Each structure stands twice: as C-alpha cells, then as structure tokens.
JSON list of C-alpha atoms in Angstrom, two decimals:
[
{"chain": "A", "resi": 1, "resn": "MET", "atom": "CA", "xyz": [0.38, 0.40, -0.48]},
{"chain": "A", "resi": 2, "resn": "PRO", "atom": "CA", "xyz": [0.98, 3.67, -1.04]},
{"chain": "A", "resi": 3, "resn": "THR", "atom": "CA", "xyz": [2.39, 5.69, 1.24]},
{"chain": "A", "resi": 4, "resn": "VAL", "atom": "CA", "xyz": [2.28, 9.52, 1.59]},
{"chain": "A", "resi": 5, "resn": "ASN", "atom": "CA", "xyz": [6.32, 9.09, 1.86]},
{"chain": "A", "resi": 6, "resn": "ASP", "atom": "CA", "xyz": [6.07, 7.29, -1.59]},
{"chain": "A", "resi": 7, "resn": "ALA", "atom": "CA", "xyz": [3.87, 10.26, -3.30]},
{"chain": "A", "resi": 8, "resn": "ALA", "atom": "CA", "xyz": [5.73, 12.65, -2.04]},
{"chain": "A", "resi": 9, "resn": "ARG", "atom": "CA", "xyz": [8.68, 11.67, -3.55]},
{"chain": "A", "resi": 10, "resn": "ILE", "atom": "CA", "xyz": [6.79, 11.02, -6.91]},
{"chain": "A", "resi": 11, "resn": "THR", "atom": "CA", "xyz": [6.04, 14.51, -7.16]},
{"chain": "A", "resi": 12, "resn": "THR", "atom": "CA", "xyz": [9.37, 15.66, -5.87]},
{"chain": "A", "resi": 13, "resn": "ARG", "atom": "CA", "xyz": [11.17, 17.05, -8.79]},
{"chain": "A", "resi": 14, "resn": "ASP", "atom": "CA", "xyz": [14.31, 14.80, -9.29]},
{"chain": "A", "resi": 15, "resn": "GLY", "atom": "CA", "xyz": [16.95, 15.61, -6.61]},
{"chain": "A", "resi": 16, "resn": "ALA", "atom": "CA", "xyz": [14.77, 17.51, -4.45]},
{"chain": "A", "resi": 17, "resn": "GLY", "atom": "CA", "xyz": [14.14, 17.27, -0.97]},
{"chain": "A", "resi": 18, "resn": "TRP", "atom": "CA", "xyz": [11.71, 18.95, 1.91]},
{"chain": "A", "resi": 19, "resn": "ARG", "atom": "CA", "xyz": [12.57, 21.40, 3.62]},
{"chain": "A", "resi": 20, "resn": "THR", "atom": "CA", "xyz": [10.77, 23.81, 5.39]},
{"chain": "A", "resi": 21, "resn": "CYS", "atom": "CA", "xyz": [11.41, 27.14, 2.82]},
{"chain": "A", "resi": 22, "resn": "GLY", "atom": "CA", "xyz": [13.92, 29.72, 4.94]},
{"chain": "A", "resi": 23, "resn": "GLY", "atom": "CA", "xyz": [11.46, 33.36, 3.28]},
{"chain": "A", "resi": 24, "resn": "CYS", "atom": "CA", "xyz": [7.67, 32.23, 4.11]},
{"chain": "A", "resi": 25, "resn": "GLY", "atom": "CA", "xyz": [8.69, 28.97, 6.36]},
{"chain": "A", "resi": 26, "resn": "LEU", "atom": "CA", "xyz": [5.94, 26.78, 4.50]},
{"chain": "A", "resi": 27, "resn": "LEU", "atom": "CA", "xyz": [7.52, 23.08, 3.64]},
{"chain": "A", "resi": 28, "resn": "ALA", "atom": "CA", "xyz": [8.31, 23.32, 0.03]},
{"chain": "A", "resi": 29, "resn": "ALA", "atom": "CA", "xyz": [10.32, 20.56, -2.49]},
{"chain": "A", "resi": 30, "resn": "LEU", "atom": "CA", "xyz": [13.18, 22.46, -2.33]},
{"chain": "A", "resi": 31, "resn": "PRO", "atom": "CA", "xyz": [16.73, 21.79, -4.73]},
{"chain": "A", "resi": 32, "resn": "PRO", "atom": "CA", "xyz": [20.13, 21.81, -2.63]},
{"chain": "A", "resi": 33, "resn": "ALA", "atom": "CA", "xyz": [21.25, 25.02, -3.74]},
{"chain": "A", "resi": 34, "resn": "ALA", "atom": "CA", "xyz": [18.33, 26.75, -2.68]},
{"chain": "A", "resi": 35, "resn": "ASP", "atom": "CA", "xyz": [16.82, 28.25, 1.00]},
{"chain": "A", "resi": 36, "resn": "GLN", "atom": "CA", "xyz": [13.47, 29.76, -0.47]},
{"chain": "A", "resi": 37, "resn": "CYS", "atom": "CA", "xyz": [10.69, 28.71, -1.96]},
{"chain": "A", "resi": 38, "resn": "PRO", "atom": "CA", "xyz": [10.08, 29.48, -5.88]},
{"chain": "A", "resi": 39, "resn": "GLY", "atom": "CA", "xyz": [7.28, 31.92, -4.53]},
{"chain": "A", "resi": 40, "resn": "CYS", "atom": "CA", "xyz": [10.13, 33.57, -2.18]},
{"chain": "A", "resi": 41, "resn": "ASP", "atom": "CA", "xyz": [12.56, 33.96, -4.57]},
{"chain": "A", "resi": 42, "resn": "ARG", "atom": "CA", "xyz": [10.31, 35.98, -6.70]},
{"chain": "A", "resi": 43, "resn": "PRO", "atom": "CA", "xyz": [10.15, 39.19, -6.20]},
{"chain": "A", "resi": 44, "resn": "THR", "atom": "CA", "xyz": [7.59, 41.43, -5.56]},
{"chain": "A", "resi": 45, "resn": "ALA", "atom": "CA", "xyz": [6.03, 44.60, -8.42]},
{"chain": "A", "resi": 46, "resn": "THR", "atom": "CA", "xyz": [6.38, 45.95, -5.59]},
{"chain": "A", "resi": 47, "resn": "ASP", "atom": "CA", "xyz": [9.34, 45.27, -4.23]},
{"chain": "A", "resi": 48, "resn": "ALA", "atom": "CA", "xyz": [11.37, 45.90, -7.68]},
{"chain": "A", "resi": 49, "resn": "ARG", "atom": "CA", "xyz": [8.46, 50.21, -7.99]},
{"chain": "A", "resi": 50, "resn": "PRO", "atom": "CA", "xyz": [6.45, 51.30, -4.88]},
{"chain": "A", "resi": 51, "resn": "ALA", "atom": "CA", "xyz": [3.40, 52.63, -6.53]},
{"chain": "A", "resi": 52, "resn": "PRO", "atom": "CA", "xyz": [2.99, 56.50, -6.77]},
{"chain": "A", "resi": 53, "resn": "ASP", "atom": "CA", "xyz": [0.36, 57.56, -3.88]},
{"chain": "A", "resi": 54, "resn": "VAL", "atom": "CA", "xyz": [-2.77, 57.80, -6.13]},
{"chain": "A", "resi": 55, "resn": "TRP", "atom": "CA", "xyz": [-4.35, 59.55, -3.52]},
{"chain": "A", "resi": 56, "resn": "GLU", "atom": "CA", "xyz": [-2.32, 61.87, -3.13]},
{"chain": "A", "resi": 57, "resn": "ILE", "atom": "CA", "xyz": [-2.47, 62.60, -6.91]},
{"chain": "A", "resi": 58, "resn": "ALA", "atom": "CA", "xyz": [-6.10, 62.50, -6.61]},
{"chain": "A", "resi": 59, "resn": "HIS", "atom": "CA", "xyz": [-6.40, 65.33, -3.83]},
{"chain": "A", "resi": 60, "resn": "ARG", "atom": "CA", "xyz": [-4.11, 68.26, -5.41]},
{"chain": "A", "resi": 61, "resn": "TYR", "atom": "CA", "xyz": [-6.29, 67.39, -8.35]},
{"chain": "A", "resi": 62, "resn": "ALA", "atom": "CA", "xyz": [-9.73, 68.12, -6.03]},
{"chain": "A", "resi": 63, "resn": "GLU", "atom": "CA", "xyz": [-7.55, 70.86, -3.88]},
{"chain": "A", "resi": 64, "resn": "THR", "atom": "CA", "xyz": [-6.25, 72.56, -7.64]},
{"chain": "A", "resi": 65, "resn": "VAL", "atom": "CA", "xyz": [-10.41, 71.82, -9.08]},
{"chain": "A", "resi": 66, "resn": "GLY", "atom": "CA", "xyz": [-12.02, 73.76, -5.75]},
{"chain": "A", "resi": 67, "resn": "ARG", "atom": "CA", "xyz": [-9.32, 76.88, -6.19]},
{"chain": "A", "resi": 68, "resn": "ILE", "atom": "CA", "xyz": [-9.66, 77.39, -9.89]},
{"chain": "A", "resi": 69, "resn": "GLN", "atom": "CA", "xyz": [-13.92, 76.97, -9.41]},
{"chain": "A", "resi": 70, "resn": "ALA", "atom": "CA", "xyz": [-13.13, 79.77, -6.66]},
{"chain": "A", "resi": 71, "resn": "TRP", "atom": "CA", "xyz": [-11.96, 82.09, -9.05]},
{"chain": "A", "resi": 72, "resn": "VAL", "atom": "CA", "xyz": [-13.72, 81.69, -11.18]},
{"chain": "A", "resi": 73, "resn": "ASP", "atom": "CA", "xyz": [-17.16, 82.85, -9.13]},
{"chain": "A", "resi": 74, "resn": "MET", "atom": "CA", "xyz": [-15.36, 85.04, -7.47]},
{"chain": "A", "resi": 75, "resn": "ALA", "atom": "CA", "xyz": [-17.63, 88.46, -7.86]},
{"chain": "A", "resi": 76, "resn": "HIS", "atom": "CA", "xyz": [-15.69, 92.26, -8.58]},
{"chain": "A", "resi": 77, "resn": "ARG", "atom": "CA", "xyz": [-12.33, 90.40, -9.35]},
{"chain": "A", "resi": 78, "resn": "SER", "atom": "CA", "xyz": [-10.33, 91.69, -13.38]},
{"chain": "A", "resi": 79, "resn": "ASP", "atom": "CA", "xyz": [-10.90, 88.31, -16.29]},
{"chain": "A", "resi": 80, "resn": "ALA", "atom": "CA", "xyz": [-6.48, 88.56, -15.86]},
{"chain": "A", "resi": 81, "resn": "GLU", "atom": "CA", "xyz": [-7.07, 88.60, -11.37]},
{"chain": "A", "resi": 82, "resn": "ARG", "atom": "CA", "xyz": [-8.89, 85.33, -12.58]},
{"chain": "A", "resi": 83, "resn": "LEU", "atom": "CA", "xyz": [-6.06, 83.66, -15.31]},
{"chain": "A", "resi": 84, "resn": "ASP", "atom": "CA", "xyz": [-2.73, 84.92, -13.62]},
{"chain": "A", "resi": 85, "resn": "ASN", "atom": "CA", "xyz": [-4.02, 82.70, -10.38]},
{"chain": "A", "resi": 86, "resn": "ILE", "atom": "CA", "xyz": [-5.44, 80.22, -12.23]},
{"chain": "A", "resi": 87, "resn": "ARG", "atom": "CA", "xyz": [-1.89, 80.26, -14.17]},
{"chain": "A", "resi": 88, "resn": "GLN", "atom": "CA", "xyz": [-0.41, 80.04, -10.88]},
{"chain": "A", "resi": 89, "resn": "PHE", "atom": "CA", "xyz": [-2.16, 77.16, -9.69]},
{"chain": "A", "resi": 90, "resn": "LEU", "atom": "CA", "xyz": [-1.73, 74.87, -12.65]},
{"chain": "A", "resi": 91, "resn": "ALA", "atom": "CA", "xyz": [1.99, 75.43, -12.17]},
{"chain": "A", "resi": 92, "resn": "ASP", "atom": "CA", "xyz": [2.12, 74.50, -8.62]},
{"chain": "A", "resi": 93, "resn": "LEU", "atom": "CA", "xyz": [0.40, 71.46, -8.88]},
{"chain": "A", "resi": 94, "resn": "ASP", "atom": "CA", "xyz": [3.46, 70.76, -12.90]},
{"chain": "A", "resi": 95, "resn": "ARG", "atom": "CA", "xyz": [5.73, 71.07, -9.63]},
{"chain": "A", "resi": 96, "resn": "PHE", "atom": "CA", "xyz": [3.91, 68.82, -7.14]},
{"chain": "A", "resi": 97, "resn": "HIS", "atom": "CA", "xyz": [3.94, 66.49, -10.80]},
{"chain": "A", "resi": 98, "resn": "ALA", "atom": "CA", "xyz": [8.19, 66.93, -11.55]},
{"chain": "A", "resi": 99, "resn": "ALA", "atom": "CA", "xyz": [8.64, 66.67, -7.50]},
{"chain": "A", "resi": 100, "resn": "ARG", "atom": "CA", "xyz": [6.85, 63.18, -7.60]},
{"chain": "A", "resi": 101, "resn": "ARG", "atom": "CA", "xyz": [9.33, 62.13, -10.96]},
{"chain": "A", "resi": 102, "resn": "LYS", "atom": "CA", "xyz": [12.34, 63.32, -9.70]},
{"chain": "A", "resi": 103, "resn": "GLY", "atom": "CA", "xyz": [11.08, 61.41, -5.83]},
{"chain": "A", "resi": 104, "resn": "ALA", "atom": "CA", "xyz": [12.19, 64.62, -3.99]},
{"chain": "A", "resi": 105, "resn": "GLY", "atom": "CA", "xyz": [8.54, 64.37, -2.76]},
{"chain": "A", "resi": 106, "resn": "GLU", "atom": "CA", "xyz": [6.06, 67.04, -1.68]},
{"chain": "A", "resi": 107, "resn": "CYS", "atom": "CA", "xyz": [7.01, 69.88, -3.59]},
{"chain": "A", "resi": 108, "resn": "ARG", "atom": "CA", "xyz": [5.15, 73.32, -2.17]}
]
C-alpha cells in the first residue's frame, strides 16, 4: 500500500528534498542549493518599484479644481486677475508632479 512518503517522492523534482522555506516558513520541495521556495524567490512588484500614492495625487487634483472654481465664481475680480491665479495653481500642480518624478517628495 502506498504511503505519504511514496507520494512525496513521486511528486518531487529530482534532487530536491522537502525542507522548510527560509522565506515563508512553509514546507517545500527544494533543491540542495536553494533556501527559499519559488514563490519567495520571485521579487514582487512592490519590491521592484513602489506604487505612487494615488490618493495624494487625486487630492492634489481636487484641490486645484476647487481653487480654480473659487476664482471663477468670485465677483468683482478682473479676468486678468482670475487667469493669473489659475495659471499659478496649474504651475503649482506641475511643480508637484515634477518633484514626484524626481523622487524629491512633495513640492510646495
């Protein structure tokens, strides 16, 4: 009658032995030269490159749109003054994105 050990030998690659993975701590069929299972050996996307803080970017856009809308709705302001302020808001947003691309963090 077959045993669990027999099944493990049949499903294990040649030269591999069942050992505890050094990365996740689970039992895995590892070749003699490996200390981690294939799942732990692969770098994850977050290890390679951190994802941008999407919420911070969304809040910046919302803030800029809100500031523009406020200047558009203001009474007793000249069009030139409104456009100057709107251009300034957009320039601030551009500087923020340029700083993020360089990795310098937040630019005010």
